[in-house]
XYZ file of C-alpha atoms in Angstrom:
654
model
C -64.706 -10.154 -190.135
C -62.474 -12.639 -188.348
C -62.294 -12.548 -184.551
C -59.059 -11.338 -183.072
C -56.703 -13.908 -181.593
C -55.435 -13.968 -178.053
C -52.720 -11.440 -177.149
C -49.038 -12.268 -177.382
C -46.079 -11.199 -175.274
C -44.756 -8.717 -177.801
C -47.916 -6.643 -177.622
C -46.600 -4.470 -174.848
C -48.182 -1.202 -175.754
C -51.718 -1.904 -174.627
C -53.190 -3.557 -171.580
C -56.149 -5.892 -171.740
C -58.375 -3.111 -170.495
C -57.898 -1.227 -173.745
C -58.184 -4.450 -175.752
C -61.523 -5.191 -174.172
C -62.645 -1.662 -174.974
C -61.824 -2.300 -178.636
C -63.774 -5.563 -178.525
C -66.854 -3.963 -177.059
C -66.699 -0.942 -179.320
C -65.986 1.517 -176.536
C -64.011 4.582 -177.609
C -60.702 5.426 -176.002
C -58.008 8.008 -176.619
C -55.798 7.271 -179.595
C -52.282 6.008 -178.962
C -53.005 5.590 -175.229
C -50.742 3.057 -173.682
C -50.005 1.653 -170.285
C -47.057 -0.608 -169.590
C -47.842 -4.143 -168.598
C -46.959 -4.408 -164.922
C -48.443 -7.774 -164.011
C -46.747 -9.653 -161.206
C -45.211 -13.034 -161.900
C -43.994 -16.122 -160.073
C -40.374 -16.050 -158.930
C -39.987 -19.689 -159.977
C -41.945 -22.554 -161.467
C -41.985 -24.313 -158.101
C -43.941 -21.413 -156.583
C -46.617 -21.669 -159.252
C -46.691 -25.421 -158.936
C -47.141 -25.324 -155.150
C -49.913 -22.732 -155.471
C -51.831 -24.670 -158.115
C -51.474 -28.007 -156.298
C -52.279 -26.373 -152.956
C -55.507 -24.949 -154.333
C -56.713 -28.130 -156.059
C -55.774 -30.469 -153.192
C -58.145 -29.634 -150.348
C -60.275 -31.098 -147.598
C -62.409 -32.998 -150.119
C -59.431 -35.211 -150.975
C -59.291 -36.355 -147.354
C -62.919 -36.664 -146.332
C -65.012 -37.000 -149.504
C -63.012 -39.070 -151.995
C -62.406 -42.046 -149.622
C -66.134 -42.197 -148.834
C -67.125 -42.138 -152.529
C -64.529 -44.754 -153.399
C -65.709 -47.102 -150.659
C -69.415 -46.628 -151.347
C -69.156 -46.941 -155.134
C -67.203 -50.037 -155.925
C -63.716 -49.438 -154.507
C -61.154 -50.206 -157.203
C -63.815 -50.019 -159.919
C -64.587 -46.437 -158.878
C -60.893 -45.565 -159.154
C -60.815 -46.793 -162.763
C -63.968 -44.816 -163.556
C -62.526 -41.715 -161.890
C -59.313 -41.921 -163.955
C -61.361 -42.335 -167.147
C -63.467 -39.241 -166.430
C -60.368 -37.348 -165.324
C -58.796 -37.956 -168.746
C -61.941 -37.238 -170.759
C -63.446 -34.332 -168.763
C -61.201 -33.061 -165.991
C -57.853 -32.565 -167.727
C -59.262 -30.997 -170.951
C -61.272 -28.433 -168.948
C -58.350 -27.826 -166.599
C -56.077 -27.272 -169.618
C -58.642 -24.873 -171.107
C -58.616 -22.659 -167.996
C -54.826 -22.792 -167.678
C -54.308 -21.822 -171.324
C -56.878 -19.010 -171.238
C -55.386 -17.437 -168.117
C -51.813 -17.765 -169.356
C -52.596 -16.364 -172.821
C -54.685 -13.359 -171.774
C -52.886 -12.769 -168.459
C -55.976 -11.607 -166.619
C -58.315 -12.909 -163.944
C -61.597 -14.617 -164.762
C -63.495 -11.361 -165.450
C -60.976 -10.103 -167.982
C -60.507 -13.502 -169.642
C -64.162 -14.209 -170.408
C -64.925 -10.611 -171.320
C -62.044 -10.739 -173.770
C -63.131 -14.027 -175.358
C -66.794 -13.021 -175.582
C -68.043 -9.656 -174.272
C -71.576 -11.049 -174.175
C -70.482 -13.582 -171.560
C -68.535 -11.162 -169.365
C -70.786 -12.121 -166.457
C -69.108 -15.527 -166.208
C -66.128 -13.980 -164.430
C -68.323 -12.066 -161.979
C -70.277 -15.259 -161.200
C -67.003 -17.028 -160.439
C -66.120 -14.233 -158.005
C -69.485 -14.504 -156.243
C -69.161 -18.286 -155.891
C -65.606 -17.906 -154.578
C -66.911 -15.491 -151.952
C -69.670 -17.909 -150.880
C -67.164 -20.752 -150.608
C -64.665 -18.616 -148.681
C -67.369 -17.741 -146.134
C -68.072 -21.306 -145.030
C -64.674 -22.828 -145.856
C -62.962 -20.600 -143.342
C -65.447 -21.785 -140.702
C -64.074 -25.297 -141.222
C -60.600 -23.874 -140.617
C -61.956 -22.340 -137.414
C -63.202 -25.785 -136.327
C -59.754 -27.235 -137.092
C -58.120 -24.496 -135.008
C -60.453 -25.295 -132.095
C -59.551 -28.993 -132.193
C -55.863 -28.196 -132.686
C -55.922 -26.063 -129.542
C -57.620 -28.849 -127.579
C -55.091 -31.452 -128.758
C -52.362 -30.189 -126.424
C -53.639 -31.957 -123.317
C -53.618 -35.496 -121.968
C -55.932 -37.262 -121.980
C -57.696 -35.703 -124.951
C -60.996 -34.064 -123.936
C -62.967 -36.324 -126.321
C -61.554 -39.612 -125.012
C -64.016 -40.001 -122.125
C -67.547 -38.933 -121.326
C -67.807 -36.117 -118.764
C -69.625 -36.690 -115.481
C -72.024 -34.559 -113.502
C -71.182 -35.644 -109.995
C -70.974 -39.439 -110.223
C -73.356 -39.698 -113.164
C -72.199 -39.828 -116.775
C -73.827 -37.221 -119.017
C -76.696 -39.025 -120.743
C -76.142 -37.435 -124.162
C -72.564 -38.702 -124.172
C -73.502 -42.127 -122.796
C -76.078 -42.640 -125.545
C -73.683 -41.640 -128.336
C -69.887 -41.548 -127.890
C -67.297 -39.233 -126.313
C -66.191 -37.919 -129.732
C -69.765 -37.268 -130.921
C -70.599 -35.526 -127.662
C -67.503 -33.313 -127.807
C -68.212 -32.355 -131.438
C -71.907 -31.580 -131.127
C -72.027 -30.269 -127.568
C -68.595 -28.883 -126.623
C -67.355 -27.628 -129.991
C -70.587 -26.568 -131.723
C -73.145 -26.649 -128.892
C -75.569 -27.291 -131.730
C -79.335 -26.904 -131.666
C -81.810 -29.603 -132.694
C -82.714 -27.885 -135.968
C -81.883 -24.936 -138.202
C -85.038 -23.173 -136.929
C -83.559 -22.922 -133.422
C -81.120 -20.064 -133.837
C -79.617 -20.022 -130.363
C -76.842 -17.755 -129.133
C -73.415 -17.173 -130.642
C -70.600 -19.587 -129.817
C -67.836 -17.459 -128.286
C -65.125 -20.065 -128.843
C -65.953 -20.340 -132.529
C -66.063 -16.554 -132.962
C -62.495 -16.358 -131.636
C -61.357 -19.244 -133.847
C -63.042 -17.701 -136.909
C -61.312 -14.382 -136.216
C -57.991 -16.220 -135.975
C -58.667 -18.067 -139.244
C -59.474 -14.881 -141.169
C -56.432 -13.163 -139.632
C -54.165 -15.944 -140.899
C -55.712 -15.714 -144.374
C -55.376 -11.919 -144.409
C -51.724 -12.034 -143.368
C -51.036 -14.694 -145.989
C -52.716 -12.654 -148.754
C -51.414 -9.277 -147.562
C -49.038 -8.777 -150.487
C -50.783 -10.970 -153.019
C -49.003 -14.010 -154.431
C -45.660 -12.710 -153.136
C -46.733 -13.313 -149.532
C -49.153 -16.225 -149.983
C -46.598 -18.342 -151.829
C -44.219 -18.114 -148.860
C -46.888 -19.703 -146.693
C -47.569 -22.312 -149.385
C -44.029 -23.627 -149.168
C -45.184 -25.052 -145.842
C -48.958 -25.414 -146.265
C -48.714 -27.325 -149.563
C -45.917 -29.710 -148.534
C -46.694 -30.349 -144.859
C -49.954 -32.320 -145.506
C -47.995 -34.886 -147.536
C -45.509 -35.361 -144.706
C -48.387 -35.939 -142.286
C -50.226 -38.326 -144.631
C -47.082 -40.434 -145.093
C -46.511 -40.506 -141.304
C -50.113 -41.593 -140.746
C -49.834 -44.250 -143.457
C -46.679 -45.775 -141.970
C -48.183 -45.732 -138.473
C -51.550 -46.957 -139.723
C -50.126 -49.972 -141.561
C -48.577 -51.121 -138.286
C -52.001 -51.297 -136.612
C -54.097 -54.430 -136.328
C -57.019 -54.355 -138.741
C -55.394 -51.808 -141.089
C -55.189 -54.237 -144.007
C -58.842 -55.199 -143.486
C -59.765 -51.549 -143.914
C -57.675 -51.152 -147.060
C -59.098 -54.336 -148.594
C -62.656 -53.132 -147.966
C -61.671 -49.798 -149.454
C -60.222 -51.043 -152.743
C -62.077 -54.312 -153.357
C -63.381 -53.849 -156.942
C -67.094 -54.184 -157.685
C -67.263 -53.855 -161.458
C -71.063 -54.099 -161.546
C -71.276 -50.473 -160.362
C -70.274 -49.323 -163.856
C -73.863 -50.040 -164.894
C -75.187 -47.586 -162.289
C -75.707 -44.040 -163.650
C -75.584 -42.643 -160.113
C -71.966 -43.757 -159.738
C -70.991 -42.045 -163.007
C -72.601 -38.829 -161.801
C -70.809 -38.935 -158.463
C -67.464 -39.648 -160.141
C -67.960 -36.777 -162.630
C -68.964 -34.393 -159.835
C -65.915 -35.355 -157.773
C -63.578 -34.818 -160.762
C -65.176 -31.431 -161.350
C -64.864 -30.147 -157.793
C -61.543 -31.831 -156.976
C -59.758 -29.810 -159.666
C -61.467 -26.555 -158.675
C -62.960 -25.857 -162.110
C -65.042 -22.709 -162.533
C -63.743 -20.866 -159.474
C -61.466 -18.624 -161.504
C -58.525 -19.443 -159.222
C -56.882 -21.680 -161.840
C -57.118 -18.828 -164.343
C -55.790 -16.294 -161.813
C -52.745 -18.384 -160.868
C -52.006 -19.249 -164.493
C -52.189 -15.571 -165.507
C -48.953 -14.895 -163.599
C -47.038 -17.370 -165.800
C -44.775 -16.431 -168.730
C -46.401 -16.970 -172.122
C -44.158 -19.908 -173.075
C -44.916 -21.943 -169.943
C -45.950 -25.513 -170.802
C -49.479 -25.351 -169.378
C -50.397 -28.614 -171.149
C -47.889 -30.529 -169.054
C -49.032 -28.625 -165.961
C -52.633 -29.759 -166.546
C -51.613 -33.438 -166.495
C -49.143 -33.061 -163.635
C -51.466 -31.190 -161.256
C -54.450 -33.423 -162.094
C -52.603 -36.656 -161.383
C -50.977 -35.290 -158.228
C -54.508 -34.441 -157.102
C -55.670 -37.989 -157.887
C -52.687 -39.663 -156.208
C -53.200 -37.466 -153.137
C -56.799 -38.698 -152.952
C -55.590 -42.309 -153.155
C -52.955 -41.675 -150.480
C -55.555 -40.058 -148.219
C -57.895 -43.016 -148.809
C -55.166 -45.457 -147.764
C -54.561 -43.467 -144.588
C -58.242 -43.058 -143.738
C -59.156 -46.700 -144.151
C -55.995 -48.028 -142.533
C -56.824 -46.041 -139.389
C -60.574 -46.705 -139.637
C -59.838 -50.393 -140.165
C -57.952 -50.401 -136.862
C -60.759 -48.448 -135.198
C -63.402 -50.841 -136.565
C -61.359 -53.885 -135.456
C -61.153 -52.553 -131.891
C -64.922 -51.918 -131.763
C -65.775 -55.276 -133.358
C -63.502 -57.127 -130.911
C -65.232 -55.336 -128.019
C -68.635 -56.181 -129.527
C -67.746 -59.879 -129.895
C -66.292 -60.034 -126.378
C -69.495 -58.542 -124.924
C -71.714 -60.956 -126.870
C -69.639 -63.997 -125.872
C -69.798 -62.962 -122.222
C -73.583 -62.751 -122.451
C -73.663 -66.092 -124.284
C -71.666 -67.792 -121.512
C -74.079 -66.447 -118.897
C -77.071 -67.750 -120.851
C -75.462 -71.188 -121.131
C -74.610 -71.323 -117.429
C -78.218 -70.516 -116.518
C -79.530 -73.205 -118.843
C -81.273 -70.923 -121.342
C -79.477 -72.494 -124.319
C -78.183 -76.011 -124.949
C -74.796 -77.245 -126.067
C -75.822 -77.660 -129.743
C -76.362 -73.923 -130.102
C -73.027 -72.938 -128.596
C -70.255 -71.903 -131.008
C -67.524 -74.382 -131.866
C -64.853 -71.875 -130.835
C -64.052 -71.377 -127.148
C -66.422 -68.612 -126.019
C -64.752 -68.375 -122.600
C -61.282 -67.763 -124.041
C -60.052 -64.214 -123.475
C -58.229 -64.074 -126.827
C -60.177 -62.247 -129.572
C -62.288 -64.281 -131.979
C -61.929 -63.586 -135.701
C -64.895 -61.448 -136.881
C -65.611 -63.738 -139.842
C -65.762 -66.798 -137.542
C -68.193 -65.063 -135.191
C -70.313 -63.744 -138.097
C -70.578 -67.245 -139.559
C -71.891 -68.607 -136.240
C -74.202 -65.637 -135.685
C -75.905 -66.022 -139.088
C -76.810 -69.611 -138.202
C -77.645 -69.435 -134.484
C -77.567 -65.790 -133.351
C -81.242 -64.952 -133.835
C -82.303 -68.235 -132.217
C -80.188 -67.833 -129.109
C -81.022 -64.322 -127.910
C -82.542 -61.156 -129.272
C -79.894 -59.185 -127.376
C -76.947 -60.536 -129.364
C -75.731 -58.439 -132.286
C -73.881 -59.188 -135.504
C -70.502 -57.518 -135.073
C -69.830 -56.646 -138.711
C -66.486 -55.078 -139.637
C -67.705 -53.428 -142.830
C -70.724 -51.842 -141.149
C -68.429 -50.354 -138.519
C -66.219 -48.777 -141.171
C -69.218 -47.249 -142.920
C -70.179 -45.183 -139.866
C -69.352 -41.494 -140.209
C -66.768 -41.759 -142.993
C -67.827 -38.638 -144.881
C -67.181 -34.941 -144.380
C -67.120 -33.562 -140.855
C -68.308 -36.935 -139.559
C -65.024 -38.433 -140.700
C -62.665 -35.658 -139.590
C -64.194 -34.645 -136.271
C -65.842 -37.877 -135.088
C -64.709 -41.180 -136.648
C -61.053 -40.342 -137.327
C -60.799 -38.418 -134.073
C -62.088 -41.424 -132.131
C -59.632 -43.687 -133.932
C -56.701 -41.412 -133.063
C -57.715 -41.356 -129.401
C -56.959 -45.114 -129.298
C -53.400 -44.650 -130.587
C -50.456 -44.474 -128.164
C -49.425 -40.827 -127.879
C -52.851 -39.706 -129.070
C -52.303 -35.942 -128.420
C -49.352 -35.942 -130.827
C -51.315 -37.637 -133.626
C -54.329 -35.434 -132.997
C -52.293 -32.219 -133.196
C -50.605 -33.484 -136.359
C -53.925 -34.354 -138.012
C -55.670 -31.050 -137.310
C -52.577 -29.064 -138.273
C -52.715 -30.954 -141.583
C -56.398 -30.053 -142.053
C -55.579 -26.426 -141.290
C -52.838 -26.325 -143.921
C -54.949 -28.101 -146.530
C -57.680 -25.562 -145.965
C -55.314 -22.584 -146.010
C -53.865 -23.485 -149.429
C -57.375 -23.768 -150.837
C -58.439 -20.526 -149.154
C -55.506 -18.645 -150.708
C -56.573 -19.874 -154.137
C -60.211 -19.020 -153.477
C -59.362 -15.489 -152.342
C -57.097 -15.034 -155.362
C -60.107 -16.019 -157.483
C -61.876 -12.969 -155.999
C -59.102 -10.396 -155.758
C -57.212 -10.959 -159.027
C -60.222 -10.486 -161.377
C -61.430 -7.392 -159.517
C -58.031 -5.700 -159.443
C -57.462 -6.555 -163.106
C -60.812 -5.091 -164.106
C -60.900 -1.977 -161.937
C -57.825 0.244 -161.792
C -58.896 1.909 -158.542
C -58.946 -1.466 -156.787
C -55.609 -2.394 -158.357
C -54.020 0.679 -156.788
C -55.444 -0.296 -153.383
C -55.089 -4.092 -153.462
C -53.843 -4.339 -149.886
C -56.840 -2.368 -148.615
C -59.135 -4.528 -150.764
C -57.623 -7.686 -149.247
C -58.101 -6.432 -145.691
C -61.613 -5.190 -146.448
C -62.588 -8.533 -148.035
C -61.349 -10.455 -144.992
C -63.231 -8.155 -142.614
C -66.442 -8.576 -144.619
C -65.859 -12.334 -144.703
C -65.486 -12.453 -140.929
C -68.571 -10.307 -140.255
C -70.823 -12.341 -142.556
C -69.174 -15.530 -141.293
C -70.555 -14.827 -137.806
C -73.739 -16.403 -139.189
C -71.946 -19.772 -138.987
C -70.870 -19.289 -135.362
C -74.413 -19.474 -134.046
C -75.458 -22.701 -132.349
C -77.245 -23.664 -135.567
C -74.303 -22.473 -137.675
C -73.145 -25.933 -138.798
C -76.491 -26.395 -140.579
C -75.814 -23.217 -142.568
C -72.358 -24.575 -143.425
C -74.078 -27.675 -144.819
C -76.498 -25.512 -146.814
C -73.720 -23.406 -148.345
C -71.566 -26.459 -149.037
C -74.360 -28.386 -150.764
C -76.064 -25.629 -152.752
C -74.292 -22.251 -152.936
C -71.572 -23.439 -155.316
C -72.725 -26.653 -157.014
C -75.217 -25.392 -159.603
C -73.534 -22.014 -160.253
C -70.109 -23.586 -160.837
C -71.479 -26.164 -163.275
C -73.267 -23.384 -165.188
C -70.074 -21.302 -165.219
C -68.046 -24.174 -166.707
C -70.767 -24.859 -169.313
C -70.515 -21.241 -170.476
C -66.708 -21.351 -170.373
C -66.596 -24.428 -172.578
C -69.231 -23.016 -174.954
C -67.575 -19.603 -175.292
C -64.141 -21.035 -176.097
C -65.149 -23.915 -178.355
C -68.056 -22.306 -180.228
C -68.009 -18.506 -179.875
C -64.268 -17.927 -180.037
C -63.616 -21.159 -181.928
C -61.760 -24.279 -180.811
C -59.461 -24.174 -183.848
C -58.542 -20.525 -183.222
C -57.947 -21.275 -179.538
C -55.603 -24.139 -180.522
C -53.861 -21.771 -182.964
C -53.214 -19.322 -180.136
C -51.926 -22.095 -177.879
C -49.608 -23.235 -180.679
C -48.120 -19.745 -180.958
C -47.835 -19.560 -177.187
C -46.203 -22.983 -176.626
C -44.407 -23.442 -179.936
C -46.269 -26.656 -180.744
C -49.886 -27.545 -181.424
C -51.869 -29.598 -178.896
C -53.542 -32.767 -180.266
C -56.682 -32.216 -182.346
C -58.667 -34.387 -179.927
C -58.997 -31.373 -177.614
C -61.145 -29.673 -180.237
C -63.706 -32.476 -180.141
C -63.499 -32.919 -176.378
C -64.223 -29.222 -175.772
C -66.907 -28.893 -178.444
C -68.840 -32.082 -177.793
C -67.772 -34.462 -175.003
C -67.032 -31.965 -172.221
C -69.867 -29.617 -173.146
C -72.509 -32.352 -173.382
C -71.274 -34.033 -170.212
C -71.445 -30.765 -168.251
C -74.908 -29.980 -169.640
C -76.033 -33.461 -168.592
C -74.567 -33.004 -165.120
C -76.292 -29.630 -164.894
C -79.652 -31.127 -165.915
C -79.464 -33.969 -163.396
C -78.307 -31.683 -160.577
C -81.089 -29.182 -161.321
C -83.766 -31.892 -161.433
C -82.602 -33.333 -158.122
C -82.494 -29.930 -156.482
C -86.024 -28.927 -157.470
C -87.898 -32.248 -157.507
C -86.798 -33.671 -154.168
C -87.110 -31.345 -151.180
C -83.602 -30.663 -149.824
C -82.768 -32.093 -146.413
C -79.994 -31.675 -143.869
C -78.658 -33.872 -141.062
C -79.497 -32.557 -137.587
C -78.319 -33.682 -134.162
C -81.049 -34.500 -131.653
C -79.895 -33.853 -128.099
C -82.611 -35.994 -126.497
C -81.917 -39.152 -128.518
C -78.208 -38.337 -129.028
C -78.427 -39.296 -132.678
C -78.537 -37.803 -136.167
C -81.713 -37.478 -138.201
C -82.486 -36.085 -141.659
C -84.828 -33.088 -141.583
C -86.327 -31.114 -144.493
C -85.253 -27.494 -144.822
C -88.014 -25.083 -143.701
C -89.566 -22.763 -146.296
C -87.493 -19.737 -145.258
C -84.296 -21.782 -145.631
C -85.375 -22.876 -149.114
C -85.880 -19.208 -149.987
C -82.340 -18.423 -148.762
C -81.036 -21.380 -150.741
C -82.754 -20.153 -153.909
C -81.421 -16.622 -153.397
C -77.872 -17.940 -153.061
C -78.128 -19.734 -156.396
C -79.837 -16.806 -158.133
C -77.383 -14.256 -156.761
C -74.436 -16.352 -157.923
C -75.841 -16.692 -161.454
C -77.312 -13.198 -161.840
C -74.143 -11.674 -163.401
C -74.414 -13.943 -166.470
C -77.787 -12.662 -167.775
C -77.000 -9.128 -166.566
C -73.749 -9.171 -168.541
C -75.564 -10.497 -171.603
C -78.230 -7.781 -171.441
C -75.596 -5.092 -170.872
C -73.676 -6.276 -173.927
C -76.791 -6.139 -176.131
C -77.578 -2.619 -174.910
C -74.012 -1.540 -175.632
C -74.259 -2.991 -179.157
C -77.425 -1.007 -179.834
C -75.708 2.219 -178.792
C -72.786 1.696 -181.196
C -72.494 4.199 -184.083
C -73.160 2.772 -187.518
C -69.570 3.342 -188.604
C -68.454 0.810 -185.967
C -70.777 -1.734 -187.472
C -69.355 -1.099 -190.940
C -65.791 -1.274 -189.710
C -66.433 -4.508 -187.817
C -66.442 -5.265 -184.143
C -62.741 -6.010 -183.909
C -61.310 -3.188 -186.023
C -59.104 -0.292 -184.977
C -58.419 3.071 -186.594
C -54.808 3.954 -187.287
C -53.250 7.394 -187.194
C -53.734 8.237 -190.874
C -57.417 7.283 -190.845
C -56.844 4.212 -193.052
C -60.060 2.217 -192.650
C -60.451 -1.266 -191.279
C -57.200 -2.740 -190.073
C -57.032 -5.798 -187.835
C -54.401 -6.100 -185.173
C -52.578 -9.395 -185.369
C -51.595 -9.943 -181.765
C -49.674 -13.098 -182.489
C -47.235 -11.397 -184.880
C -47.461 -7.919 -183.389
C -48.246 -6.277 -186.727
C -51.346 -4.681 -188.230
C -52.491 -6.293 -191.464
C -54.879 -4.580 -193.864
C -58.209 -6.284 -194.444
C -59.646 -6.045 -197.917
């Protein structure tokens, strides 16, 4: 018996709930019908802003530039585009098409395609919840910094003093590092030291969840109004920062270091893995949010074009953010290198005046001149004479300066913050930057919450009737559990959730998604349904990409990620108050247990759903088996008819 195709628009008499019941063999009253009452976008621009807002997030600003710089610059960009075309866009198109065709959230979509893999949708919901918990904490941090930006001078521009003595922790590190670790987080030395709750962060977290709740109060109808601002404003800020950054001394040095191609990295498997992982997470695959947003589209929407458009906007945003980051960091590095060279030349002049070095060891450039010396000129002299002259002289290297703290929170709250404090009108640029981070995070949070709420309300009618209450309840639960991250050791839990709660589960979810569509449902049948939906057939290459390339690549990524997770003991970066520096510490045993429970809890719905489906199959009456899994019974008891959803007619099966 042939599997039933995806539903079409003219099948208005039954909702997916009843269709799923037919698929799983569950009995329902004959001729029962419920009108389709699914919400929709008011315009294509609303959908576009929502989809772009979800896929473009904080990772585009603070992870992509770091990966690009560390992995070959321009060569990494070429590799990223290649993997985007081969892996990212096909999988993105798959989720868009599935959501648009079935018009349900992730739970309904994967239960419809294969009842045995119904747990995929529930796993996506669990992962979305984990991500929402810690992601909103980052928004709380952004709110805290935004609130502190409206003062001059900025509180992280100078080290505080106790009496006439500078605080040692700040003196040994930097004003921005001290403000981040001591004033903002008041962090402990390890995850074992729980400490008290941070009152400031509790208030900021409450504000962050309140904003999310208000934005999601009426579903996509209210969230999309916020997205008109939150999705567009970050681009305005990035362009402003780029124009201002290119006017700074040292900006071009930063951009050159950023994009200088190192083609030899293509031979490094590690770089391929990092590029594939970034493509995977940058597009937001596996969360269910793509499916949820797409499910509100009309059936004839060109989701194939959307897949390319959103993916390349995401990529170009990452490139734009990289230009901004390294233009500003290039300026910041140039200022620090100039100060380093000036200090070394002053010490060199004193050594020469006291007769500790002779004229032959002195640099050919004028060391007593107050004008800055080019870093490459100083480095050339230092490599030849520096170690011979004095052990106290240092090599003031521009590239090494730019490599400091250019990833994640280290970039946003330390390195970039320090760079902005050197700009004229620093409070303005600081407020602009953290308002941009807040809006980037909000757009992603709306998509993440939709990945939780849409599948649950689609699956359970009681929740659908009380969606507003469900939204408020979810936000309250998120805030209460999120208090875990407002402890003094809370940032270490954020790192744990960010590194482990979503990575493995999401990869497993996408592996099952790809397998269920291309092998269980059938890639050819899926393309047939897309052809009916769009009016034209997508290229045949998608069949082979889904069945072989994407599936094997995701299985390989899953294998490598799993091996790394379980072979090498996980570590986290902790701040030591005594030494005022970061150090990598292994997670204690209890933290490893929590980490394992997070992964297991996220993946538990998949095997549970599989077992439940097998038990349901065993309970089916024999006449269902004879009639076939996808048969229905018409009013005159004519046996074995198959509902052709694409044409809206029932055709007899012989």
